[in-house]
Tab-separated table of C-alpha atoms and ligand atoms in Angstrom:
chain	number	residue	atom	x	y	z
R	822	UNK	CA	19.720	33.935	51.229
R	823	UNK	CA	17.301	32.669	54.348
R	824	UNK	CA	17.710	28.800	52.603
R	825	UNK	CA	20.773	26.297	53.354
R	826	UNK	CA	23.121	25.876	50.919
R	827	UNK	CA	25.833	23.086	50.133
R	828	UNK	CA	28.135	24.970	52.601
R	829	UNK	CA	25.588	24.169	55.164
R	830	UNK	CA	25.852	19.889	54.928
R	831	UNK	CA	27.868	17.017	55.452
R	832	UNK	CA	28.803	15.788	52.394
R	833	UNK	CA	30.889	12.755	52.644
R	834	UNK	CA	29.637	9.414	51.297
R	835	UNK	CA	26.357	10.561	51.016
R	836	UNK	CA	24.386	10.333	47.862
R	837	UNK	CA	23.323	13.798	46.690
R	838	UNK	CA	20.267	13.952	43.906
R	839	UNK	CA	21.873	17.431	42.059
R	840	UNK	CA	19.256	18.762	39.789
R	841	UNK	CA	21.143	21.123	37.335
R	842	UNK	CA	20.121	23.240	34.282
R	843	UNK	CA	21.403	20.957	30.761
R	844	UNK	CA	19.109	22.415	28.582
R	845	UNK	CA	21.613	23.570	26.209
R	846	UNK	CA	21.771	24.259	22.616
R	847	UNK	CA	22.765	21.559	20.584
R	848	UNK	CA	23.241	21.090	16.614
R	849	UNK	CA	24.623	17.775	14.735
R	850	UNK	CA	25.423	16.547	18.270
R	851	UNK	CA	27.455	19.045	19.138
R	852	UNK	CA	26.451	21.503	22.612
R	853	UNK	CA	26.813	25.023	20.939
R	854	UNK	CA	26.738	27.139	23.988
R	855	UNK	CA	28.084	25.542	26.990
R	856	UNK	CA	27.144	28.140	29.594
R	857	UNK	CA	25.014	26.382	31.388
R	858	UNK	CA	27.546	23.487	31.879
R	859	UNK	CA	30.316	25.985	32.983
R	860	UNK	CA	27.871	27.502	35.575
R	861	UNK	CA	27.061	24.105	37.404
R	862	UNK	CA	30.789	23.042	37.650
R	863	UNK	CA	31.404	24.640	41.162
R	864	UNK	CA	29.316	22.640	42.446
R	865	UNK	CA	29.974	19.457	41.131
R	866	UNK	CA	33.942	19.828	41.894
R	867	UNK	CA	32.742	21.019	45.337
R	868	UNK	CA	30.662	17.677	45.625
R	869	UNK	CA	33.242	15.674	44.501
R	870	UNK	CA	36.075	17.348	46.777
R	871	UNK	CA	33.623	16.623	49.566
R	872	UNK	CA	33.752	12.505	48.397
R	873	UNK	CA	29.702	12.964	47.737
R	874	UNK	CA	27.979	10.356	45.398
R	875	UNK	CA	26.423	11.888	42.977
R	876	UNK	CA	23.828	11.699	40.755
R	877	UNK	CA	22.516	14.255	38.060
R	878	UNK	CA	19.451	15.205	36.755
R	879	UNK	CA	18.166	18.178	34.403
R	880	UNK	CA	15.841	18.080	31.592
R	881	UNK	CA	16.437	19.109	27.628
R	882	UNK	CA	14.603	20.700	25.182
R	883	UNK	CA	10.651	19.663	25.345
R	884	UNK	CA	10.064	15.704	24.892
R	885	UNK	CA	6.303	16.141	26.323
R	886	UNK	CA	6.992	13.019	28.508
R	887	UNK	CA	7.708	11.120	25.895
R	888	UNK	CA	11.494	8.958	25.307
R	889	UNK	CA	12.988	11.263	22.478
R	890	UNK	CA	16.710	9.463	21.988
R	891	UNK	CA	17.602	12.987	20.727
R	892	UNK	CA	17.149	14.605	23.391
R	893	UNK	CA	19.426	12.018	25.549
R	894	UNK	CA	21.250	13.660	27.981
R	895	UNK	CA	24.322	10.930	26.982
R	896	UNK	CA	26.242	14.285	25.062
R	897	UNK	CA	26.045	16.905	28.207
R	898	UNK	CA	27.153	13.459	30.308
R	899	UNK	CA	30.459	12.787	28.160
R	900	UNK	CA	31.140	16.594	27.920
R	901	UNK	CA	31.236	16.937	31.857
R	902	UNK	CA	33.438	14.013	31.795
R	903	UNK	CA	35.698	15.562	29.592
R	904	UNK	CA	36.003	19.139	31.626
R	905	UNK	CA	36.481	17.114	35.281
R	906	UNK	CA	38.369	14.315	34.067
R	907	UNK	CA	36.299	12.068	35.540
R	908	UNK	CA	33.758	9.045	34.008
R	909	UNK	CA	30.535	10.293	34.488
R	910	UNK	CA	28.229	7.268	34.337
R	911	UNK	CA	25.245	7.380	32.224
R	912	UNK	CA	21.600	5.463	33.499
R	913	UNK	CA	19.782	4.180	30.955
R	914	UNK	CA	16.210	5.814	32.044
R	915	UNK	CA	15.180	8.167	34.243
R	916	UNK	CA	13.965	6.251	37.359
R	917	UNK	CA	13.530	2.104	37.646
R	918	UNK	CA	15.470	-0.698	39.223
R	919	UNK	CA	18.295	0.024	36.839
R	920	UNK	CA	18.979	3.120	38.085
R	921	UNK	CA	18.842	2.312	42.021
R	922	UNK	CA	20.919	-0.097	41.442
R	923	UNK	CA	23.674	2.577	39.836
R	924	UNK	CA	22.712	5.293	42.560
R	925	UNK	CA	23.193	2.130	45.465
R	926	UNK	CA	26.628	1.389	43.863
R	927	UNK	CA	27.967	4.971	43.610
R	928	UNK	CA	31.182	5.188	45.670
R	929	UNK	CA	32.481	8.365	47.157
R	930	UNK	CA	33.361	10.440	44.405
R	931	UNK	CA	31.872	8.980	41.677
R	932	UNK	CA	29.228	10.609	39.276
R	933	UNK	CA	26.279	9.158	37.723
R	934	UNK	CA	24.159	10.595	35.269
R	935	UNK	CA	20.004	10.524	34.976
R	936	UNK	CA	18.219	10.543	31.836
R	937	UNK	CA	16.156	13.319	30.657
R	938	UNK	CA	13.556	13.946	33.242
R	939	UNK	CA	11.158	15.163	31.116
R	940	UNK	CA	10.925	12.004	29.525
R	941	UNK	CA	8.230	11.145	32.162
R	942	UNK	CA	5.226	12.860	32.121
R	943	UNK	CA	5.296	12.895	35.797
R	944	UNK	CA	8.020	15.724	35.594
R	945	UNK	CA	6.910	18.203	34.784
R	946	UNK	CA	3.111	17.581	36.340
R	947	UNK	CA	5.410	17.822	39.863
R	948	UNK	CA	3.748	13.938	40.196
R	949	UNK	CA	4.414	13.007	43.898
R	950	UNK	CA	4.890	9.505	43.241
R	951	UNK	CA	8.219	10.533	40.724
R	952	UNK	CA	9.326	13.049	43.126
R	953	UNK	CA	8.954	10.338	45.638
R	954	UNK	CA	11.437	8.060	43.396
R	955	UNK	CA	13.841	10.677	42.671
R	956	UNK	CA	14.170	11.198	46.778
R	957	UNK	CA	14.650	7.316	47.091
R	958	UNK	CA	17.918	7.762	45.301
R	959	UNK	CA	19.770	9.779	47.681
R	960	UNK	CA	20.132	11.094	50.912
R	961	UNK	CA	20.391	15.151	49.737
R	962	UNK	CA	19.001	17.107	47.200
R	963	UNK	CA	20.571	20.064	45.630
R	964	UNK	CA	19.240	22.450	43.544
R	965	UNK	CA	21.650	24.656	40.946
R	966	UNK	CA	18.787	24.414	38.593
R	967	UNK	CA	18.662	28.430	38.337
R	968	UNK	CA	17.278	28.463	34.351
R	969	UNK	CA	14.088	26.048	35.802
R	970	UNK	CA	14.034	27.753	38.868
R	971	UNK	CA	10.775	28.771	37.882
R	972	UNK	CA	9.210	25.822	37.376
R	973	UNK	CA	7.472	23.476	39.845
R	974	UNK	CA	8.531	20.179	38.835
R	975	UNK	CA	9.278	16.981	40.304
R	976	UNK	CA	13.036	17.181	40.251
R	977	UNK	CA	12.878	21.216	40.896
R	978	UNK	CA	10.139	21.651	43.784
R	979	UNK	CA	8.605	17.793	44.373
R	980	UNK	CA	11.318	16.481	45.546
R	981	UNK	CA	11.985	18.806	47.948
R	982	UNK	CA	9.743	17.835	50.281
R	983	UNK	CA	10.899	14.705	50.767
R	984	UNK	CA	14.475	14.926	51.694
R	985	UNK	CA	17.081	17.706	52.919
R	986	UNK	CA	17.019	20.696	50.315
R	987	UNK	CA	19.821	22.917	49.627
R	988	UNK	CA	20.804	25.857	47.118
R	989	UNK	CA	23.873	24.806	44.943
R	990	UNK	CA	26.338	27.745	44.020
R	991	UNK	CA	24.784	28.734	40.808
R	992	UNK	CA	21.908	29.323	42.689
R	993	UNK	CA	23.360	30.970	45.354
R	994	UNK	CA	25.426	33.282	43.217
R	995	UNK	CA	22.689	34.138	40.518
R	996	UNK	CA	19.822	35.351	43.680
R	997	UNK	CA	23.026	37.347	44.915
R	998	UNK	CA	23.812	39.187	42.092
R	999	UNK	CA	19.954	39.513	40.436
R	1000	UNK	CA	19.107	40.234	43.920
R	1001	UNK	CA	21.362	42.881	44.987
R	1002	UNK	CA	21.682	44.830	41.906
R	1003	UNK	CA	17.638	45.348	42.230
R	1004	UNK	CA	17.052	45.269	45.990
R	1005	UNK	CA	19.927	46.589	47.427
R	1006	UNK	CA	22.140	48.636	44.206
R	1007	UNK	CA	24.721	50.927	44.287
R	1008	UNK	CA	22.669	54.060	42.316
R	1009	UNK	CA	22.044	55.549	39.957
R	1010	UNK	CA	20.313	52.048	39.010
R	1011	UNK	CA	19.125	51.847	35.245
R	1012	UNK	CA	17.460	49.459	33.699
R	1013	UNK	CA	17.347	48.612	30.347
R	1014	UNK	CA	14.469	46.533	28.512
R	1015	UNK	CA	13.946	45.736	25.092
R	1016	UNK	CA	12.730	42.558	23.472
R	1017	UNK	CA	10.118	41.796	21.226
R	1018	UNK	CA	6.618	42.920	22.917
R	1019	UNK	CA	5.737	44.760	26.074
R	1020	UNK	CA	2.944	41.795	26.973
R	1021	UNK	CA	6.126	39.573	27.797
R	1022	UNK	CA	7.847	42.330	30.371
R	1023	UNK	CA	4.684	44.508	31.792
R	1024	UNK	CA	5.479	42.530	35.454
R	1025	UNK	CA	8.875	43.261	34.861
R	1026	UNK	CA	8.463	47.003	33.883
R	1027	UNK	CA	5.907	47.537	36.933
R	1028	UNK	CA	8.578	46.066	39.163
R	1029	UNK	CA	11.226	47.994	38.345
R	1030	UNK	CA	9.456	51.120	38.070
R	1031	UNK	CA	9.896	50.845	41.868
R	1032	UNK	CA	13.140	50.399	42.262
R	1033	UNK	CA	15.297	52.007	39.451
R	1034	UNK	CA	16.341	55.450	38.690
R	1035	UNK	CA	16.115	55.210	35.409
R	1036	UNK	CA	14.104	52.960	32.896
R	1037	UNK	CA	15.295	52.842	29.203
R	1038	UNK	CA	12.878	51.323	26.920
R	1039	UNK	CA	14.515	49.848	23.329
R	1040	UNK	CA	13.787	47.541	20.900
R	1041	UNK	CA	10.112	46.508	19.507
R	1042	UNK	CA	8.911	46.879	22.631
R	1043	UNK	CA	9.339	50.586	22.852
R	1044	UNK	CA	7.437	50.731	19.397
R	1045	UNK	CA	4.114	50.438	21.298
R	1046	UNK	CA	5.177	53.018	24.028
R	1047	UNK	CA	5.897	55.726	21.012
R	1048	UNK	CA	2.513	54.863	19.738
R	1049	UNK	CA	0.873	55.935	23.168
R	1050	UNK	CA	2.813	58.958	22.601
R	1051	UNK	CA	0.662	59.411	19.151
R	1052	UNK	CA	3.653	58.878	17.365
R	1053	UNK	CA	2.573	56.897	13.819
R	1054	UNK	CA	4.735	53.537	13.567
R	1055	UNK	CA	4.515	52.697	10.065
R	1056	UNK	CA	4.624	49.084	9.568
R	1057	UNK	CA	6.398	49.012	12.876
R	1058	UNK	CA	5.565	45.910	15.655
R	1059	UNK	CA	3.070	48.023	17.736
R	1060	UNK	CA	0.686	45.998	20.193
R	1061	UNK	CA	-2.256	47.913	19.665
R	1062	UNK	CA	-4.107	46.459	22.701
R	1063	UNK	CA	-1.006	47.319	24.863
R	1064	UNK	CA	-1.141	50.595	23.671
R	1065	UNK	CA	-3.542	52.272	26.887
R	1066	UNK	CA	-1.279	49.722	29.136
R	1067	UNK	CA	1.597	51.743	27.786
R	1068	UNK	CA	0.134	54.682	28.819
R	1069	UNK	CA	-0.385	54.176	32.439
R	1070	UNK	CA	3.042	52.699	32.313
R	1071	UNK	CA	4.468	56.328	31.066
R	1072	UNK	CA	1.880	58.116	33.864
R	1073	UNK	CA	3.310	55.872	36.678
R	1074	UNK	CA	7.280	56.801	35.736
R	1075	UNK	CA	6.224	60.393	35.967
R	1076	UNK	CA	4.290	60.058	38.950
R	1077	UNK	CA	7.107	57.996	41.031
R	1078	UNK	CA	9.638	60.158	39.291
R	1079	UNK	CA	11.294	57.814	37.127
R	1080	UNK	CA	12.598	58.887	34.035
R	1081	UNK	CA	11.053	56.194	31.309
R	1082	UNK	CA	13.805	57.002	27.568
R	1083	UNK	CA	12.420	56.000	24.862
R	1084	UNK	CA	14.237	55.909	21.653
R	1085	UNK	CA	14.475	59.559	20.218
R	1086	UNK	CA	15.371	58.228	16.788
R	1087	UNK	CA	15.048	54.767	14.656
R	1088	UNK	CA	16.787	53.120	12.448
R	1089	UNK	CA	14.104	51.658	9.770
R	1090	UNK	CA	13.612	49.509	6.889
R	1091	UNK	CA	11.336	49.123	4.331
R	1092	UNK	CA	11.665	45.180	4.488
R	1093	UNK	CA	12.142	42.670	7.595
R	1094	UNK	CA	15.316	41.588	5.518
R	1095	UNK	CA	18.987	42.410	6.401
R	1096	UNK	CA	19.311	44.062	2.900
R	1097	UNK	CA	16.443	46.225	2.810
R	1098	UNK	CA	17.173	50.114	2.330
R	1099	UNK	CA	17.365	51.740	5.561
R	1100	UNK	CA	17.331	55.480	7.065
R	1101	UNK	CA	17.593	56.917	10.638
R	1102	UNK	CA	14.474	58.673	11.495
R	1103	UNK	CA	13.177	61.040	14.484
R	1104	UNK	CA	11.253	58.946	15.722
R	1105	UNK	CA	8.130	60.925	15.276
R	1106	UNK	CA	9.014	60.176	11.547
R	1107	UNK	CA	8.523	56.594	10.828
R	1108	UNK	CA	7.730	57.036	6.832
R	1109	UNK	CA	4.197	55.569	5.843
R	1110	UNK	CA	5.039	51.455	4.788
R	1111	UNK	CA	8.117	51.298	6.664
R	1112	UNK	CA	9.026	49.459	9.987
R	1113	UNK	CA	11.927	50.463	13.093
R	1114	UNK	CA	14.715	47.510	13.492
R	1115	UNK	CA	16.813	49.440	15.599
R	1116	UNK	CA	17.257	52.220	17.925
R	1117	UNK	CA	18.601	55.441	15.688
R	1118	UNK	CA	22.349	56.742	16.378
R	1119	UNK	CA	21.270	59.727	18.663
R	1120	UNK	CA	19.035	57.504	20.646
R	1121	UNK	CA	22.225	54.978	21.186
R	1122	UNK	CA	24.219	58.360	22.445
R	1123	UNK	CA	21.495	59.118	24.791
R	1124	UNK	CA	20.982	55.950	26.185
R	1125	UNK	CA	24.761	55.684	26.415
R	1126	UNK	CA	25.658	58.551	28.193
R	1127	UNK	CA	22.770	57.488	30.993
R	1128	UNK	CA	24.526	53.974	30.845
R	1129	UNK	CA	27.955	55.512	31.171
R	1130	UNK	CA	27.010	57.281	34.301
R	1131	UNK	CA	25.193	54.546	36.375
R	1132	UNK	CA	26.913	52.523	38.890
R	1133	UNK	CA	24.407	49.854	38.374
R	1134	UNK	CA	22.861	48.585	35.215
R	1135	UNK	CA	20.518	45.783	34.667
R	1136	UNK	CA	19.606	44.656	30.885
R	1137	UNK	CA	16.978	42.252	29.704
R	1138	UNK	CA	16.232	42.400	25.715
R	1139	UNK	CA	17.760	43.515	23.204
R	1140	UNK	CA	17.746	47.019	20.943
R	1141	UNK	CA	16.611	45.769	17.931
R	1142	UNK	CA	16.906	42.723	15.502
R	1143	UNK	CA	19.986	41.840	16.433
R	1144	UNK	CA	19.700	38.566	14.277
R	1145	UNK	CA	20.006	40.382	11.374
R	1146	UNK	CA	24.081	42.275	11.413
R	1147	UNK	CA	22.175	45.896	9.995
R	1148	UNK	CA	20.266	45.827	13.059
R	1149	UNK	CA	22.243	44.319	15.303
R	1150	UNK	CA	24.253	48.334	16.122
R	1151	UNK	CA	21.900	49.601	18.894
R	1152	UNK	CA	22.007	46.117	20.833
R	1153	UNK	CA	25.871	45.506	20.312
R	1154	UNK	CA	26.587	49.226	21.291
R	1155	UNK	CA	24.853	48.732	24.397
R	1156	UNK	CA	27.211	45.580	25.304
R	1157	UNK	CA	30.277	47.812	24.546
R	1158	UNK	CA	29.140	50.178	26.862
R	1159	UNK	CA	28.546	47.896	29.487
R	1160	UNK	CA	32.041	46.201	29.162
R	1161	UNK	CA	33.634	49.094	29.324
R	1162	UNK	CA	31.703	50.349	32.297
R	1163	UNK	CA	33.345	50.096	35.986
R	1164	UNK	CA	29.563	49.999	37.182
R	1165	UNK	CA	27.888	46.733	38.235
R	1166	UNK	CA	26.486	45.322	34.940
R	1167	UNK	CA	24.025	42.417	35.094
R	1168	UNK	CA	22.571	40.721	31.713
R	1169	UNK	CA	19.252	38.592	32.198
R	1170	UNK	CA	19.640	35.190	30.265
R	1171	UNK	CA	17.642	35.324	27.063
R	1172	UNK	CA	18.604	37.045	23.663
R	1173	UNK	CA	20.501	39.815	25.550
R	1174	UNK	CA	22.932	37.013	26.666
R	1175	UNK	CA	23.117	35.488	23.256
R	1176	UNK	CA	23.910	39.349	22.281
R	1177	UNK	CA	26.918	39.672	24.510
R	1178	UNK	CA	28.087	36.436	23.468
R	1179	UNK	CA	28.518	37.078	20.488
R	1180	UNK	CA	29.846	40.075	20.788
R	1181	UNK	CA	32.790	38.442	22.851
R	1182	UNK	CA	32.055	40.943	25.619
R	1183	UNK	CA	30.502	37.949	28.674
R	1184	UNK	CA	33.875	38.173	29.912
R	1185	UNK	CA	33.316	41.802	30.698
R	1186	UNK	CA	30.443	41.685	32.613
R	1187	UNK	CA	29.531	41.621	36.241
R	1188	UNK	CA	27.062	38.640	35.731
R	1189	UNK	CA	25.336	36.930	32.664
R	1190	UNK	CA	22.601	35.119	34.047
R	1191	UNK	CA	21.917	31.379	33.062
R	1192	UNK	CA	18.105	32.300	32.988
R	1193	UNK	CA	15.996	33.846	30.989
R	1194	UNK	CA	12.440	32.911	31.818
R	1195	UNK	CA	14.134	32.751	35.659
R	1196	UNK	CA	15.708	35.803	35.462
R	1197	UNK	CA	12.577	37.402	34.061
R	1198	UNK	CA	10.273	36.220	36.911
R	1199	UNK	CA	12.678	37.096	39.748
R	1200	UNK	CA	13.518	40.938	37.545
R	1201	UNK	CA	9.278	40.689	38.300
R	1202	UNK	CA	9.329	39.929	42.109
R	1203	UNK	CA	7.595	37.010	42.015
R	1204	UNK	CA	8.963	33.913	44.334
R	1205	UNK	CA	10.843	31.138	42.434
R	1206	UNK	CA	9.530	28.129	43.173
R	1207	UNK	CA	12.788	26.061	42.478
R	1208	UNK	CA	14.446	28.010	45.506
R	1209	UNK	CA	10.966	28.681	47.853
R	1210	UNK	CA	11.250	24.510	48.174
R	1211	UNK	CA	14.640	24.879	49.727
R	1212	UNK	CA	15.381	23.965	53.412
R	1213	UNK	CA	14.985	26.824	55.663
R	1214	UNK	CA	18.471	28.471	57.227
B	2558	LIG	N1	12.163	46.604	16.561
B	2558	LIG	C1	11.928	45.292	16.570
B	2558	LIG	N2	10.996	44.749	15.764
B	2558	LIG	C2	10.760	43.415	15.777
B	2558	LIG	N3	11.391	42.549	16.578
B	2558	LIG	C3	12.330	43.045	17.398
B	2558	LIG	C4	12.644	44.423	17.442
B	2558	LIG	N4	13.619	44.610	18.361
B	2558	LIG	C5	13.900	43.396	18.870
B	2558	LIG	N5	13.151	42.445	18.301
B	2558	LIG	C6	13.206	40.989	18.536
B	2558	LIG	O1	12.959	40.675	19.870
B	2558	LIG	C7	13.411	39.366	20.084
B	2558	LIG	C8	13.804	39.187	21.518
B	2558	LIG	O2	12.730	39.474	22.326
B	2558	LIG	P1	12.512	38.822	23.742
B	2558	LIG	O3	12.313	37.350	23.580
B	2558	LIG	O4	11.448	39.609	24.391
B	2558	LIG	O5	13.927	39.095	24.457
B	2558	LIG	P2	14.682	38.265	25.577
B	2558	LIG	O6	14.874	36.860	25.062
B	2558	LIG	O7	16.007	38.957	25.744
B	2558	LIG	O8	13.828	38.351	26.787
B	2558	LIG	C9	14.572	39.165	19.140
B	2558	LIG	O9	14.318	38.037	18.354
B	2558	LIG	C10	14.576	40.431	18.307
B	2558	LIG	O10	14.792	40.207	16.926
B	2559	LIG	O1	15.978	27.188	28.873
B	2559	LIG	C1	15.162	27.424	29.775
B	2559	LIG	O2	14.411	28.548	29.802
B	2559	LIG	P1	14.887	29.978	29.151
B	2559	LIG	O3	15.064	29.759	27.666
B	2559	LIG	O4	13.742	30.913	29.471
B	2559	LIG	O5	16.176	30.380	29.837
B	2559	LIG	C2	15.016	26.507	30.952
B	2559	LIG	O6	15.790	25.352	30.801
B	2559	LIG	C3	13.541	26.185	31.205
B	2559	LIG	O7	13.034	25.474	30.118
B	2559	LIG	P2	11.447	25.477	29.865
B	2559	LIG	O8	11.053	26.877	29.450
B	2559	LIG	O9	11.221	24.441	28.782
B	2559	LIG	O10	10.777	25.093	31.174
């Protein structure tokens, strides 16, 4: 990475402004997925081994710049506590005389934490003036904000250009990984994409079209691809004014001689409903009235067997309506083959993370990422602007 990282700093009794990705899921006041807050402790034992003062910040959920006490950061502040053993001190706002006065006090080794940033309206508008006040407050800033990474914001980008910027190690490890395993792979490199439509993922499917071997296209997405195959889709998701965009998309694999799979068969159901009669289809055969949930059994083998003989995989999206259990097989078969791969296996953030979870496979994997909007831009090649702020190496 050509930007300084925490490695590259003197740490000691300085007061280090950490921005760090919080937004997690939370329900009855309880943080339901805490891999986000697993990912930034590196750095904060790191910073506190080094005797920094420190003081977070991250945003969570939406508040629109407006105080929304539910969206306090007060639970993610006494569940860090908890998992260092440490108080970590929470301000009662996001910037004011309040909180300078906390951030002046800090001793070395101590941990303060900001209120939501988005709180302010001048967050997320990258206002100068905030980005200015959050600067005020310490000495360093570090980003390990990889999940906003895309996102010019005061406490992401602003700030940066008002005091030293460096990469914290989520950062650090999450370019590495996304950025070797699409740059610089051990091949064959497949990719596998899936999700919902084909307008979210056309930068990311013209971007990898470069680089991989092979492309494997699943879930809804690959609905509108079989259309521009003439295929009828039955009350299938098809984007019909994707459908000529799918076409070039097919016309470019051939011409740079990648091999775009599409599902051979489907598994569909009469009914969006998890107990609607189903049947596995060619998937030429979608009946009249009926709509594809899944990828079909032979289409998992296929895809498999590619899978199975790749040394690198990336996956963003998942197979099929994995929300409901009877449609949940393609997705979940494509985590098992991962986990039991010895190739490099890289999940983008998003609904194919969510899969692996709970499938009990993350363990298993080369890298989950904590993004999925981030991971999606940077799967695109497009410059994050959390990390372009960075200090220079
Ligand atoms: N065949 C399908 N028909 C309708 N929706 C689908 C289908 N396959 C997958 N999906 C849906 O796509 C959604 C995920 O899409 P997307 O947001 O693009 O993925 P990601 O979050 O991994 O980037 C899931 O909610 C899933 O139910
Ligand atoms: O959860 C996030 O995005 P993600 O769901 O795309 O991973 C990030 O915290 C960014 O949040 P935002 O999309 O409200 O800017």
């Amino acid at each position: 990475m050509n930007k300084l990282t925490l490695k590259d700093v003197n740490l000691e009794g300085k007061k280090v402004f950490v921005r760090m990705d919080f937004n997690v899921p939370i329900k009855d006041g309880k943080i339901t997925d805490e891999t986000r807050i697993k990912g930034a402790l590196p750095t904060i034992k790191y910073l506190l081994e080094h005797k920094a003062r420190i003081i977070l910040a991250s945003h969570l959920g939406r508040p629109k710049g407006e105080v929304k006490p539910e969206l306090s950061l007060q639970v993610v502040a006494n569940r860090i506590s908890e998992l260092i053993g440490k108080e970590v001190q929470m301000a009662p706002e996001v910037v004011g005389d309040k909180v300078s006065e906390m951030a002046r006090s800090l001793q070395n080794g101590e941990i303060m934490m900001l209120e939501n940033v988005r709180f302010l309206p001048g967050e997320e508008k990258n206002d100068d003036k905030l980005a200015k006040g959050f600067a005020s407050l310490a000495d360093i800033f570090v980003n390990d904000a990889f999940g906003t990474a895309h996102r010019a914001h005061a406490s992401t980008a602003g700030i940066a250009k008002h005091i030293q910027a460096v990469a914290g190690f989520l950062i650090e490890k999450e370019l590495k990984m996304l950025g070797e395993a699409v740059n610089n792979p051990k091949r064959p490199l497949v990719a596998i994409i899936g999700g919902a439509k084909v307008s979210d993922k056309i930068g990311v499917i013209e971007n990898l079209i470069e680089k991989v071997d092979t492309l494997i296209i699943g879930g809804g997405m690959a609905n509108t691809f079989l259309a521009a195959k003439g295929f009828e889709m039955g009350e299938s998701l098809v984007e019909k004014d994707k459908i000529e965009l799918a076409k070039t998309l097919i016309e470019q694999g051939i011409n740079k001689n990648v091999e775009i799979m599409l599902p051979s068969d489907l598994l569909v159901a009469e009914k969006f409903d998890n107990d609607s009669p189903t049947q596995v289809v060619p998937s030429n055969q979608v009946p009249k009235g009926w709509m594809a949930l899944d990828i079909g059994t032979k289409a998992a083998k296929e895809f498999g067997e590619v899978i199975q003989s790749a040394k690198t995989v990336v996956w963003n999206g998942p197979m099929g309506v994995f929300e409901m259990n009877n449609f949940a097989k393609g997705t979940f078969g494509i985590a098992e083959l991962l986990a039991q791969s010895n190739g490099i296996s890289i999940v983008g953030g998003g609904d194919s993370a969510a899969a692996v979870e709970k499938a009990g496979l993350a363990e298993k994997m080369t890298h989950i990422s904590t993004g999925g909007g981030a991971s999606l831009e940077f799967l695109e090649g497009k410059t994050l602007p959390g990390v372009e702020a960075l200090s220079d190496n």
